[in-house]
Amino acid sequence: MPPREAEPAVKLAAGVAAGDKVAVAAALNLVEDRRAQTRNAVDALLCALRTLRPPGYGHRVGLTGPPGVGKSTLTAALAREYRARSLRVGVLAVDPSSLRSGGALLGDRARMAFDPQDEGLFVRSLATAGDAGGLAYAANAGVAVLATAYDRVLVETTGVGQTETDVEHVVDTVCLVIQPGSGDVLQFIKAGIMEIPDVIVVNKGDHGRLAQRAASDLQGALDRLRQAGLGGEQSAWTLPVLVTSARDRTGIDALADALQAHLASRTPSERAEKRSRGAVAWAVSLLSRQHGEHALDLLGGAQAVRAQATDALARGATPIGAAASLSERYLAALRAG
Amino acid sequence: MSSSAGSHKPADPPAAQKQRERPWIMRTYAGHSTAAKSNELYRTNLQKGQTGLSVAFDLPTQTGYDPDHLLSRGEVGKVGVPVSHIGDMRALFAGLPLDQMNTSMTINATAPWLLALYIAVAEEQGVDKKLLQGTTQNDLVKEYLSRGTYIFPPAASLKLTADIIAYTVNEVPKWNPTNVCSYHLQEAGATPVQELAYALSTAIAVLDALKTGGQVPAAEIPKVVGRISFFVNAGIRFIEETCKMRAFTALWDRITKERYGVQDETLRRFRYGVQVNSLGLTEPQPENNILRIVLEMLGVTLSKDARARALQLPAWNEALGLPRPWDQQWSLRAQQILAFESDLLEYEDIFEGSVVIEAQVRKMVDAAYREIQDIEARGGVIEAVESGYLKQRLVESNAARIRAIESGQQVVVGVNKYTETAECPLTKDLDGAILTVDPEAEQAAIAAIKKWRAGRDDAAARAALAKLRAAVEQGKNIMPPSIEAAKAGVTTGEWAAALRDVIGEYRAPTGVSGARLDQGGAAVSGKETVEALRARIAGLAKTLGRRPKMLVGKPGLDGHSNGAEQIALKARDVGFEVVYEGIRVTPEQIVASAIEEGVHVIGISILSGSHMELVPQIVEQLRQKGLGHVPVVVGGIIPESDARALEAKGVARVYTPKDFLLNNIMSDLVELVAKSAGAHAAA
């Protein structure tokens, strides 16, 4: 850790761990800062944060799905359910929509009526507009901050293109949200994206029979895939399909239970393994964001770069530090080449 | 009618002897401070020749809160009269025999409750409820889209609307149980065709709910159709408005005949009331507004076949603040001059046979009918509200309207053209040119509601509430237990809380996230172009390390969100990251959001007159949380002296309707962010 940045970082991290909202917000402001001169401070903060919680602490859940399926309302309902279970919740609402101007309208808060006095709930909106690294760059550091302050972190993002696969690297459990009668599921199966989710939710269960039928159709399709040996990674976990109505607040407790069950189905080492893979992906995305795909080629291809990043992380670097050393190696190779 | 050419005298009998049409009901939308003060106002208005009453309720009453609720702060008695229980309703109509009144109540989410109180007071006066005449607005669709005083989710709201209709159709048969509103759609930016289509689609949803909900036997549907009335806006393009009203009449006749099989022609008649447009009234050269109001009145009175049944006119100074009794009298006199001095009411429909009018009407009918079918294909109006589709369309239309004014394409005299003016004697004393509500009124109302609760039979009130709750849970008609609760001394806040508890609350889509801005048309004037602003914000993003972020907040109970929406859209367009939370948030929520979101600037929009209470609270709480460096700007109907007072309390800028060039506001915001970030970094 660069010594100059260490002291304020430790102080800020302590505030984050204590759940002080002003500190959490200041930490988020810092990790969103893209200036080169703040990179050391961000690195120092991440270093300080990870000393404050054990490696497998908490549960990070991603909610993803196409626009208009009611993710914001569902996220709000799930946050309320966690609060009712006395769990502290941090929400990161990621908006990948972008304008040429770089401007963004972050409307998620409008759907979340919340109590401003509640110290156990924190909601932050994040625009990833125009960022080539997409979700990975912006959300990882934000999640690291929120996961230190809160027991549960919900990352809500609209599934457009790349983000469904990106969100996998940021969270422990991916929840895919769809709505009845949309035909989205078929698209996902065709695109092979069914590998990603750990829990599937058919929201808008208030549409009644339509929702129930969508759920059972989906369950049937998944069963057939599994029988054909195509049902995603082999594990003890069977992908559940749930019906919720964020509007009528039904099925939310079952969703919280299913998410918890998914977490419990993994051994501590499996969880640690998943988070390490996420950290590697983060470091690699930082590198390619800075130098482009060419850096990966010059350093021996994506797999070799991942191995180098894994190595740096194992030696105690943060993903930012790992990316920095990869960057140095790339620049050296460039000069040599 | 025939007249001999060349004669300079009227060919027909003199006007005095001639058969004149009965004029429309003349009303003034009124109410403020307390029930007793408003009662006084109603009596004076009736003496001046007003023929109907139009009750303006304050926002806590409209959204179901008692004066001592946290959300009522600063709102009690502001935009209307607080009515918290039967005692207030009694005082509001003291000495006004309800069998002789024609009372319009602008009330929606809490309409069943206010109607219950009205019926209960009528019974106390010994008036048979079958004789009661008037209107409950009772249209929630436009609340989600524009006005913002909804409470419950759309489907549940539709059920409550249907309850009132099903109850009154037999029990209070002269009552207009719902006024389907296109008024607020126009205020939200709707084109005439959108007004026609969205309002008629709403009426269809209501009638369909009654038909399929089984609340009314099929045989009674024609009778129900005959009780549906409308509430319409009339803008300055008064020829087009005349055509719109004729199109409404034609479309309603067709829909009620084809869809609901109504054979009796009189039951298919399009009955409507009007408030002419307040949105187009200007803050600069406000005296011109009386002329606008008169022209707008013509749009809904000239055509006899499509003439308004009831008319209320705004006052000339509404863009400045609350109108005084004299201001309202001026508008009433305009109605009386048209009805009683002019010869308008001596003629049959003067547009009969006009090829030009007929062609325009046909065009509107066809376009609106297509739009109605499109909404039906999207699953109906409720689905189109929930999905945000309708709101998004309105936000887009409004952005186009504002852009036309900014660019000068749409002329607004005194605002973007002919702005030079001599000093106006009417506004010489600006603070004296509007009404100020007694600041003590809120404290008095809080004391009064506590006294009311202490003085009533609490066991009876509790029992009535339990019965009400059970009825809601069982899906029974809400009216009978509401009337019982009214008589048992239950309060507005208690009634609404019971329903909130069972049904739940709703937050409507803001419509801004997906809205597209049409960049076509003439260039917008202002200090800087959009491109220049984008470049400056991109530079600022580099200095700050992240993109400048703005919080747009709408504190208080006021739901008129058009201004907030347009600011949010524009800010996004020039490159801000914008967090918009929607309507009805507390100062505490705004401050919490500002902290959590890490914003660089906060924009507050208030139109209800509660700015002096709410804005200083926000500024003070920000300071306490260490965010005193984040600039706060405020927009709304804010009198000059209040603006200065707010600035003294730390508000960076105050914007009023005269600041119609959004680019200039954006320039200010960029400067404020740059300045505060520089100062904060240096500190």
PDB file of N, CA and C in Angstrom, chain A residues 21-22 25 28-29 32-35 97 99-119 121-127 204 206-207 247 249, chain B residues 153 383 386 504-505 507-510 512-513 534 542-547 549 568-569 572-582 586 588-589 592-593 595-598 625:
ATOM      1  N   LYS A  21     -23.186   6.331   6.822  1.00  0.00           N
ATOM      2  CA  LYS A  21     -23.610   6.571   5.436  1.00  0.00           C
ATOM      3  C   LYS A  21     -22.754   7.628   4.734  1.00  0.00           C
ATOM      4  N   VAL A  22     -22.341   8.644   5.482  1.00  0.00           N
ATOM      5  CA  VAL A  22     -21.526   9.684   4.865  1.00  0.00           C
ATOM      6  C   VAL A  22     -20.195   9.087   4.405  1.00  0.00           C
ATOM      7  N   ALA A  25     -20.783   6.824   1.335  1.00  0.00           N
ATOM      8  CA  ALA A  25     -20.957   7.648   0.141  1.00  0.00           C
ATOM      9  C   ALA A  25     -19.621   8.220  -0.329  1.00  0.00           C
ATOM     10  N   LEU A  28     -17.692   5.585  -2.053  1.00  0.00           N
ATOM     11  CA  LEU A  28     -18.233   5.343  -3.401  1.00  0.00           C
ATOM     12  C   LEU A  28     -17.831   6.465  -4.356  1.00  0.00           C
ATOM     13  N   ASN A  29     -17.875   7.706  -3.860  1.00  0.00           N
ATOM     14  CA  ASN A  29     -17.424   8.822  -4.698  1.00  0.00           C
ATOM     15  C   ASN A  29     -15.979   8.604  -5.128  1.00  0.00           C
ATOM     16  N   GLU A  32     -15.483   5.820  -7.731  1.00  0.00           N
ATOM     17  CA  GLU A  32     -16.002   6.201  -9.053  1.00  0.00           C
ATOM     18  C   GLU A  32     -15.064   7.177  -9.766  1.00  0.00           C
ATOM     19  N   ASP A  33     -14.150   7.745  -9.017  1.00  0.00           N
ATOM     20  CA  ASP A  33     -13.253   8.771  -9.564  1.00  0.00           C
ATOM     21  C   ASP A  33     -12.283   8.148 -10.561  1.00  0.00           C
ATOM     22  N   ARG A  34     -12.296   8.635 -11.777  1.00  0.00           N
ATOM     23  CA  ARG A  34     -11.480   8.016 -12.829  1.00  0.00           C
ATOM     24  C   ARG A  34     -10.120   8.675 -13.022  1.00  0.00           C
ATOM     25  N   ARG A  35      -9.794   9.685 -12.236  1.00  0.00           N
ATOM     26  CA  ARG A  35      -8.538  10.391 -12.472  1.00  0.00           C
ATOM     27  C   ARG A  35      -7.351   9.518 -12.079  1.00  0.00           C
ATOM     28  N   SER A  97     -27.798   2.239 -19.713  1.00  0.00           N
ATOM     29  CA  SER A  97     -28.275   3.023 -20.853  1.00  0.00           C
ATOM     30  C   SER A  97     -27.375   4.240 -21.013  1.00  0.00           C
ATOM     31  N   LEU A  99     -26.310   7.845 -23.387  1.00  0.00           N
ATOM     32  CA  LEU A  99     -26.630   8.846 -24.400  1.00  0.00           C
ATOM     33  C   LEU A  99     -25.318   9.301 -25.009  1.00  0.00           C
ATOM     34  N   ARG A 100     -25.409   9.882 -26.170  1.00  0.00           N
ATOM     35  CA  ARG A 100     -24.208  10.414 -26.791  1.00  0.00           C
ATOM     36  C   ARG A 100     -23.571  11.461 -25.879  1.00  0.00           C
ATOM     37  N   SER A 101     -24.423  12.182 -25.168  1.00  0.00           N
ATOM     38  CA  SER A 101     -23.935  13.247 -24.288  1.00  0.00           C
ATOM     39  C   SER A 101     -23.200  12.690 -23.085  1.00  0.00           C
ATOM     40  N   GLY A 102     -23.367  11.375 -22.818  1.00  0.00           N
ATOM     41  CA  GLY A 102     -22.801  10.816 -21.602  1.00  0.00           C
ATOM     42  C   GLY A 102     -23.745  10.958 -20.426  1.00  0.00           C
ATOM     43  N   GLY A 103     -24.829  11.683 -20.605  1.00  0.00           N
ATOM     44  CA  GLY A 103     -25.801  11.883 -19.538  1.00  0.00           C
ATOM     45  C   GLY A 103     -26.604  10.618 -19.297  1.00  0.00           C
ATOM     46  N   ALA A 104     -27.213  10.536 -18.134  1.00  0.00           N
ATOM     47  CA  ALA A 104     -28.016   9.361 -17.818  1.00  0.00           C
ATOM     48  C   ALA A 104     -29.118   9.760 -16.858  1.00  0.00           C
ATOM     49  N   LEU A 105     -30.244   9.069 -16.953  1.00  0.00           N
ATOM     50  CA  LEU A 105     -31.330   9.301 -16.007  1.00  0.00           C
ATOM     51  C   LEU A 105     -31.464   8.078 -15.133  1.00  0.00           C
ATOM     52  N   LEU A 106     -31.208   8.258 -13.865  1.00  0.00           N
ATOM     53  CA  LEU A 106     -31.209   7.135 -12.946  1.00  0.00           C
ATOM     54  C   LEU A 106     -32.525   7.176 -12.182  1.00  0.00           C
ATOM     55  N   GLY A 107     -33.475   6.401 -12.660  1.00  0.00           N
ATOM     56  CA  GLY A 107     -34.838   6.533 -12.137  1.00  0.00           C
ATOM     57  C   GLY A 107     -35.202   5.497 -11.100  1.00  0.00           C
ATOM     58  N   ASP A 108     -34.232   4.676 -10.687  1.00  0.00           N
ATOM     59  CA  ASP A 108     -34.582   3.561  -9.823  1.00  0.00           C
ATOM     60  C   ASP A 108     -35.112   3.964  -8.463  1.00  0.00           C
ATOM     61  N   ARG A 109     -34.548   5.024  -7.938  1.00  0.00           N
ATOM     62  CA  ARG A 109     -34.983   5.447  -6.605  1.00  0.00           C
ATOM     63  C   ARG A 109     -36.472   5.735  -6.582  1.00  0.00           C
ATOM     64  N   ALA A 110     -37.002   6.168  -7.728  1.00  0.00           N
ATOM     65  CA  ALA A 110     -38.426   6.515  -7.782  1.00  0.00           C
ATOM     66  C   ALA A 110     -39.298   5.322  -7.399  1.00  0.00           C
ATOM     67  N   ARG A 111     -38.789   4.113  -7.646  1.00  0.00           N
ATOM     68  CA  ARG A 111     -39.595   2.935  -7.346  1.00  0.00           C
ATOM     69  C   ARG A 111     -39.390   2.405  -5.938  1.00  0.00           C
ATOM     70  N   MET A 112     -38.473   3.006  -5.202  1.00  0.00           N
ATOM     71  CA  MET A 112     -38.145   2.465  -3.883  1.00  0.00           C
ATOM     72  C   MET A 112     -38.535   3.438  -2.791  1.00  0.00           C
ATOM     73  N   ALA A 113     -39.750   3.376  -2.329  1.00  0.00           N
ATOM     74  CA  ALA A 113     -40.117   4.209  -1.193  1.00  0.00           C
ATOM     75  C   ALA A 113     -39.329   3.671  -0.002  1.00  0.00           C
ATOM     76  N   PHE A 114     -38.511   4.506   0.599  1.00  0.00           N
ATOM     77  CA  PHE A 114     -37.711   4.006   1.718  1.00  0.00           C
ATOM     78  C   PHE A 114     -37.702   5.016   2.847  1.00  0.00           C
ATOM     79  N   ASP A 115     -37.319   4.522   4.006  1.00  0.00           N
ATOM     80  CA  ASP A 115     -37.306   5.347   5.202  1.00  0.00           C
ATOM     81  C   ASP A 115     -35.936   6.002   5.334  1.00  0.00           C
ATOM     82  N   PRO A 116     -35.879   7.332   5.249  1.00  0.00           N
ATOM     83  CA  PRO A 116     -34.573   8.004   5.266  1.00  0.00           C
ATOM     84  C   PRO A 116     -33.835   7.835   6.595  1.00  0.00           C
ATOM     85  N   GLN A 117     -34.575   7.477   7.646  1.00  0.00           N
ATOM     86  CA  GLN A 117     -33.922   7.312   8.956  1.00  0.00           C
ATOM     87  C   GLN A 117     -33.289   5.927   9.091  1.00  0.00           C
ATOM     88  N   ASP A 118     -33.585   5.013   8.157  1.00  0.00           N
ATOM     89  CA  ASP A 118     -33.098   3.642   8.254  1.00  0.00           C
ATOM     90  C   ASP A 118     -31.601   3.588   7.946  1.00  0.00           C
ATOM     91  N   GLU A 119     -30.802   3.346   8.969  1.00  0.00           N
ATOM     92  CA  GLU A 119     -29.349   3.312   8.770  1.00  0.00           C
ATOM     93  C   GLU A 119     -28.915   1.996   8.114  1.00  0.00           C
ATOM     94  N   LEU A 121     -30.113   0.622   5.341  1.00  0.00           N
ATOM     95  CA  LEU A 121     -30.408   0.515   3.914  1.00  0.00           C
ATOM     96  C   LEU A 121     -29.750   1.669   3.167  1.00  0.00           C
ATOM     97  N   PHE A 122     -29.030   1.342   2.122  1.00  0.00           N
ATOM     98  CA  PHE A 122     -28.291   2.348   1.360  1.00  0.00           C
ATOM     99  C   PHE A 122     -28.487   2.053  -0.121  1.00  0.00           C
ATOM    100  N   VAL A 123     -28.885   3.062  -0.876  1.00  0.00           N
ATOM    101  CA  VAL A 123     -29.140   2.855  -2.306  1.00  0.00           C
ATOM    102  C   VAL A 123     -28.268   3.800  -3.122  1.00  0.00           C
ATOM    103  N   ARG A 124     -27.541   3.264  -4.051  1.00  0.00           N
ATOM    104  CA  ARG A 124     -26.707   4.098  -4.915  1.00  0.00           C
ATOM    105  C   ARG A 124     -26.986   3.739  -6.366  1.00  0.00           C
ATOM    106  N   SER A 125     -27.167   4.748  -7.200  1.00  0.00           N
ATOM    107  CA  SER A 125     -27.346   4.514  -8.635  1.00  0.00           C
ATOM    108  C   SER A 125     -26.016   4.733  -9.326  1.00  0.00           C
ATOM    109  N   LEU A 126     -25.808   3.979 -10.378  1.00  0.00           N
ATOM    110  CA  LEU A 126     -24.522   4.049 -11.065  1.00  0.00           C
ATOM    111  C   LEU A 126     -24.780   3.976 -12.566  1.00  0.00           C
ATOM    112  N   ALA A 127     -24.266   4.960 -13.277  1.00  0.00           N
ATOM    113  CA  ALA A 127     -24.403   4.918 -14.731  1.00  0.00           C
ATOM    114  C   ALA A 127     -23.111   4.363 -15.314  1.00  0.00           C
ATOM    115  N   LYS A 204     -44.123 -10.357 -11.889  1.00  0.00           N
ATOM    116  CA  LYS A 204     -45.482 -10.024 -12.319  1.00  0.00           C
ATOM    117  C   LYS A 204     -46.377 -11.246 -12.190  1.00  0.00           C
ATOM    118  N   ASP A 206     -48.753 -11.376 -10.562  1.00  0.00           N
ATOM    119  CA  ASP A 206     -50.138 -10.889 -10.499  1.00  0.00           C
ATOM    120  C   ASP A 206     -50.846 -11.093 -11.825  1.00  0.00           C
ATOM    121  N   HIS A 207     -50.083 -11.441 -12.864  1.00  0.00           N
ATOM    122  CA  HIS A 207     -50.724 -11.793 -14.124  1.00  0.00           C
ATOM    123  C   HIS A 207     -51.345 -13.191 -14.052  1.00  0.00           C
ATOM    124  N   ARG A 247     -45.336  -6.233  -7.136  1.00  0.00           N
ATOM    125  CA  ARG A 247     -46.432  -5.302  -6.910  1.00  0.00           C
ATOM    126  C   ARG A 247     -47.267  -5.739  -5.704  1.00  0.00           C
ATOM    127  N   ARG A 249     -46.348  -7.919  -3.553  1.00  0.00           N
ATOM    128  CA  ARG A 249     -45.419  -8.378  -2.518  1.00  0.00           C
ATOM    129  C   ARG A 249     -45.622  -9.855  -2.188  1.00  0.00           C
TER     130      ARG A 249
ATOM    131  N   PRO B 153     -52.409   1.372  -6.020  1.00  0.00           N
ATOM    132  CA  PRO B 153     -52.080   0.875  -7.362  1.00  0.00           C
ATOM    133  C   PRO B 153     -53.277   1.012  -8.313  1.00  0.00           C
ATOM    134  N   GLU B 383     -52.785  -0.957 -18.089  1.00  0.00           N
ATOM    135  CA  GLU B 383     -51.510  -1.572 -18.463  1.00  0.00           C
ATOM    136  C   GLU B 383     -50.554  -0.502 -19.022  1.00  0.00           C
ATOM    137  N   GLU B 386     -49.123   1.410 -16.142  1.00  0.00           N
ATOM    138  CA  GLU B 386     -48.138   0.646 -15.356  1.00  0.00           C
ATOM    139  C   GLU B 386     -46.830   0.453 -16.112  1.00  0.00           C
ATOM    140  N   GLY B 504     -52.165  -1.295   0.051  1.00  0.00           N
ATOM    141  CA  GLY B 504     -50.783  -0.948  -0.282  1.00  0.00           C
ATOM    142  C   GLY B 504     -50.718   0.345  -1.078  1.00  0.00           C
ATOM    143  N   GLU B 505     -49.513   0.899  -1.170  1.00  0.00           N
ATOM    144  CA  GLU B 505     -49.337   2.164  -1.893  1.00  0.00           C
ATOM    145  C   GLU B 505     -48.625   1.937  -3.213  1.00  0.00           C
ATOM    146  N   ARG B 507     -46.117   3.685  -6.420  1.00  0.00           N
ATOM    147  CA  ARG B 507     -45.325   4.776  -6.983  1.00  0.00           C
ATOM    148  C   ARG B 507     -45.346   4.611  -8.498  1.00  0.00           C
ATOM    149  N   ALA B 508     -45.814   5.623  -9.191  1.00  0.00           N
ATOM    150  CA  ALA B 508     -46.032   5.512 -10.635  1.00  0.00           C
ATOM    151  C   ALA B 508     -44.722   5.715 -11.393  1.00  0.00           C
ATOM    152  N   PRO B 509     -44.646   5.141 -12.601  1.00  0.00           N
ATOM    153  CA  PRO B 509     -43.457   5.382 -13.431  1.00  0.00           C
ATOM    154  C   PRO B 509     -43.289   6.880 -13.702  1.00  0.00           C
ATOM    155  N   THR B 510     -42.047   7.342 -13.707  1.00  0.00           N
ATOM    156  CA  THR B 510     -41.816   8.771 -13.923  1.00  0.00           C
ATOM    157  C   THR B 510     -41.811   9.143 -15.401  1.00  0.00           C
ATOM    158  N   VAL B 512     -39.513   9.389 -17.398  1.00  0.00           N
ATOM    159  CA  VAL B 512     -38.385  10.152 -17.926  1.00  0.00           C
ATOM    160  C   VAL B 512     -37.246   9.259 -18.431  1.00  0.00           C
ATOM    161  N   SER B 513     -37.115   8.064 -17.840  1.00  0.00           N
ATOM    162  CA  SER B 513     -35.949   7.243 -18.173  1.00  0.00           C
ATOM    163  C   SER B 513     -35.872   6.914 -19.654  1.00  0.00           C
ATOM    164  N   ARG B 534     -22.602  20.479 -23.411  1.00  0.00           N
ATOM    165  CA  ARG B 534     -22.056  19.114 -23.331  1.00  0.00           C
ATOM    166  C   ARG B 534     -20.542  19.139 -23.213  1.00  0.00           C
ATOM    167  N   LYS B 542     -13.921  15.634 -16.224  1.00  0.00           N
ATOM    168  CA  LYS B 542     -12.482  15.344 -16.107  1.00  0.00           C
ATOM    169  C   LYS B 542     -11.926  15.947 -14.821  1.00  0.00           C
ATOM    170  N   THR B 543     -12.317  17.192 -14.520  1.00  0.00           N
ATOM    171  CA  THR B 543     -11.829  17.846 -13.301  1.00  0.00           C
ATOM    172  C   THR B 543     -12.338  17.131 -12.051  1.00  0.00           C
ATOM    173  N   LEU B 544     -13.625  16.762 -12.086  1.00  0.00           N
ATOM    174  CA  LEU B 544     -14.226  16.157 -10.895  1.00  0.00           C
ATOM    175  C   LEU B 544     -13.793  14.704 -10.717  1.00  0.00           C
ATOM    176  N   GLY B 545     -13.372  14.061 -11.804  1.00  0.00           N
ATOM    177  CA  GLY B 545     -13.038  12.643 -11.742  1.00  0.00           C
ATOM    178  C   GLY B 545     -14.214  11.751 -12.072  1.00  0.00           C
ATOM    179  N   ARG B 546     -15.412  12.276 -11.986  1.00  0.00           N
ATOM    180  CA  ARG B 546     -16.603  11.551 -12.428  1.00  0.00           C
ATOM    181  C   ARG B 546     -17.605  12.556 -12.983  1.00  0.00           C
ATOM    182  N   ARG B 547     -18.611  12.049 -13.648  1.00  0.00           N
ATOM    183  CA  ARG B 547     -19.574  12.901 -14.313  1.00  0.00           C
ATOM    184  C   ARG B 547     -20.390  13.690 -13.274  1.00  0.00           C
ATOM    185  N   LYS B 549     -23.268  14.963 -11.155  1.00  0.00           N
ATOM    186  CA  LYS B 549     -24.506  14.237 -10.849  1.00  0.00           C
ATOM    187  C   LYS B 549     -25.491  15.191 -10.192  1.00  0.00           C
ATOM    188  N   ALA B 568     -35.132  17.368 -15.479  1.00  0.00           N
ATOM    189  CA  ALA B 568     -34.370  16.108 -15.432  1.00  0.00           C
ATOM    190  C   ALA B 568     -33.954  15.689 -16.843  1.00  0.00           C
ATOM    191  N   LEU B 569     -34.907  15.774 -17.783  1.00  0.00           N
ATOM    192  CA  LEU B 569     -34.616  15.378 -19.167  1.00  0.00           C
ATOM    193  C   LEU B 569     -33.524  16.247 -19.782  1.00  0.00           C
ATOM    194  N   ARG B 572     -30.113  15.560 -18.341  1.00  0.00           N
ATOM    195  CA  ARG B 572     -29.543  14.358 -18.936  1.00  0.00           C
ATOM    196  C   ARG B 572     -29.029  14.654 -20.340  1.00  0.00           C
ATOM    197  N   ASP B 573     -29.829  15.418 -21.053  1.00  0.00           N
ATOM    198  CA  ASP B 573     -29.504  15.714 -22.449  1.00  0.00           C
ATOM    199  C   ASP B 573     -28.175  16.458 -22.593  1.00  0.00           C
ATOM    200  N   VAL B 574     -27.879  17.316 -21.621  1.00  0.00           N
ATOM    201  CA  VAL B 574     -26.619  18.063 -21.731  1.00  0.00           C
ATOM    202  C   VAL B 574     -25.464  17.326 -21.071  1.00  0.00           C
ATOM    203  N   GLY B 575     -25.741  16.167 -20.445  1.00  0.00           N
ATOM    204  CA  GLY B 575     -24.637  15.344 -19.970  1.00  0.00           C
ATOM    205  C   GLY B 575     -24.536  15.110 -18.478  1.00  0.00           C
ATOM    206  N   PHE B 576     -25.508  15.600 -17.712  1.00  0.00           N
ATOM    207  CA  PHE B 576     -25.508  15.278 -16.289  1.00  0.00           C
ATOM    208  C   PHE B 576     -25.956  13.829 -16.084  1.00  0.00           C
ATOM    209  N   GLU B 577     -25.467  13.214 -15.005  1.00  0.00           N
ATOM    210  CA  GLU B 577     -26.129  12.018 -14.493  1.00  0.00           C
ATOM    211  C   GLU B 577     -27.223  12.542 -13.580  1.00  0.00           C
ATOM    212  N   VAL B 578     -28.450  12.102 -13.820  1.00  0.00           N
ATOM    213  CA  VAL B 578     -29.569  12.680 -13.092  1.00  0.00           C
ATOM    214  C   VAL B 578     -30.268  11.609 -12.271  1.00  0.00           C
ATOM    215  N   VAL B 579     -30.445  11.879 -10.994  1.00  0.00           N
ATOM    216  CA  VAL B 579     -31.242  11.000 -10.150  1.00  0.00           C
ATOM    217  C   VAL B 579     -32.571  11.703  -9.918  1.00  0.00           C
ATOM    218  N   TYR B 580     -33.653  11.082 -10.378  1.00  0.00           N
ATOM    219  CA  TYR B 580     -34.984  11.671 -10.150  1.00  0.00           C
ATOM    220  C   TYR B 580     -35.816  10.679  -9.376  1.00  0.00           C
ATOM    221  N   GLU B 581     -36.326  11.120  -8.248  1.00  0.00           N
ATOM    222  CA  GLU B 581     -36.994  10.200  -7.336  1.00  0.00           C
ATOM    223  C   GLU B 581     -38.495  10.172  -7.490  1.00  0.00           C
ATOM    224  N   GLY B 582     -39.040  10.986  -8.380  1.00  0.00           N
ATOM    225  CA  GLY B 582     -40.488  11.041  -8.467  1.00  0.00           C
ATOM    226  C   GLY B 582     -41.065  11.967  -7.407  1.00  0.00           C
ATOM    227  N   THR B 586     -39.994  13.503   1.252  1.00  0.00           N
ATOM    228  CA  THR B 586     -39.799  14.430   2.372  1.00  0.00           C
ATOM    229  C   THR B 586     -38.423  15.083   2.257  1.00  0.00           C
ATOM    230  N   GLU B 588     -36.213  14.986   4.426  1.00  0.00           N
ATOM    231  CA  GLU B 588     -35.286  13.973   4.952  1.00  0.00           C
ATOM    232  C   GLU B 588     -34.869  12.996   3.851  1.00  0.00           C
ATOM    233  N   GLN B 589     -35.848  12.579   3.028  1.00  0.00           N
ATOM    234  CA  GLN B 589     -35.520  11.650   1.938  1.00  0.00           C
ATOM    235  C   GLN B 589     -34.610  12.303   0.911  1.00  0.00           C
ATOM    236  N   ALA B 592     -31.141  12.380   2.396  1.00  0.00           N
ATOM    237  CA  ALA B 592     -30.571  11.025   2.411  1.00  0.00           C
ATOM    238  C   ALA B 592     -30.128  10.635   0.999  1.00  0.00           C
ATOM    239  N   SER B 593     -30.960  10.925   0.000  1.00  0.00           N
ATOM    240  CA  SER B 593     -30.608  10.583  -1.379  1.00  0.00           C
ATOM    241  C   SER B 593     -29.379  11.369  -1.828  1.00  0.00           C
ATOM    242  N   ILE B 595     -26.938  12.405  -0.053  1.00  0.00           N
ATOM    243  CA  ILE B 595     -25.749  11.795   0.550  1.00  0.00           C
ATOM    244  C   ILE B 595     -25.412  10.491  -0.177  1.00  0.00           C
ATOM    245  N   GLU B 596     -26.395   9.588  -0.232  1.00  0.00           N
ATOM    246  CA  GLU B 596     -26.125   8.242  -0.761  1.00  0.00           C
ATOM    247  C   GLU B 596     -25.688   8.292  -2.221  1.00  0.00           C
ATOM    248  N   GLU B 597     -26.253   9.212  -2.980  1.00  0.00           N
ATOM    249  CA  GLU B 597     -25.951   9.259  -4.408  1.00  0.00           C
ATOM    250  C   GLU B 597     -24.704  10.086  -4.727  1.00  0.00           C
ATOM    251  N   GLY B 598     -24.200  10.802  -3.744  1.00  0.00           N
ATOM    252  CA  GLY B 598     -22.993  11.596  -3.992  1.00  0.00           C
ATOM    253  C   GLY B 598     -23.185  12.647  -5.075  1.00  0.00           C
ATOM    254  N   LYS B 625     -25.426  17.623   7.819  1.00  0.00           N
ATOM    255  CA  LYS B 625     -24.792  16.365   7.395  1.00  0.00           C
ATOM    256  C   LYS B 625     -23.454  16.609   6.696  1.00  0.00           C
TER     257      LYS B 625
END
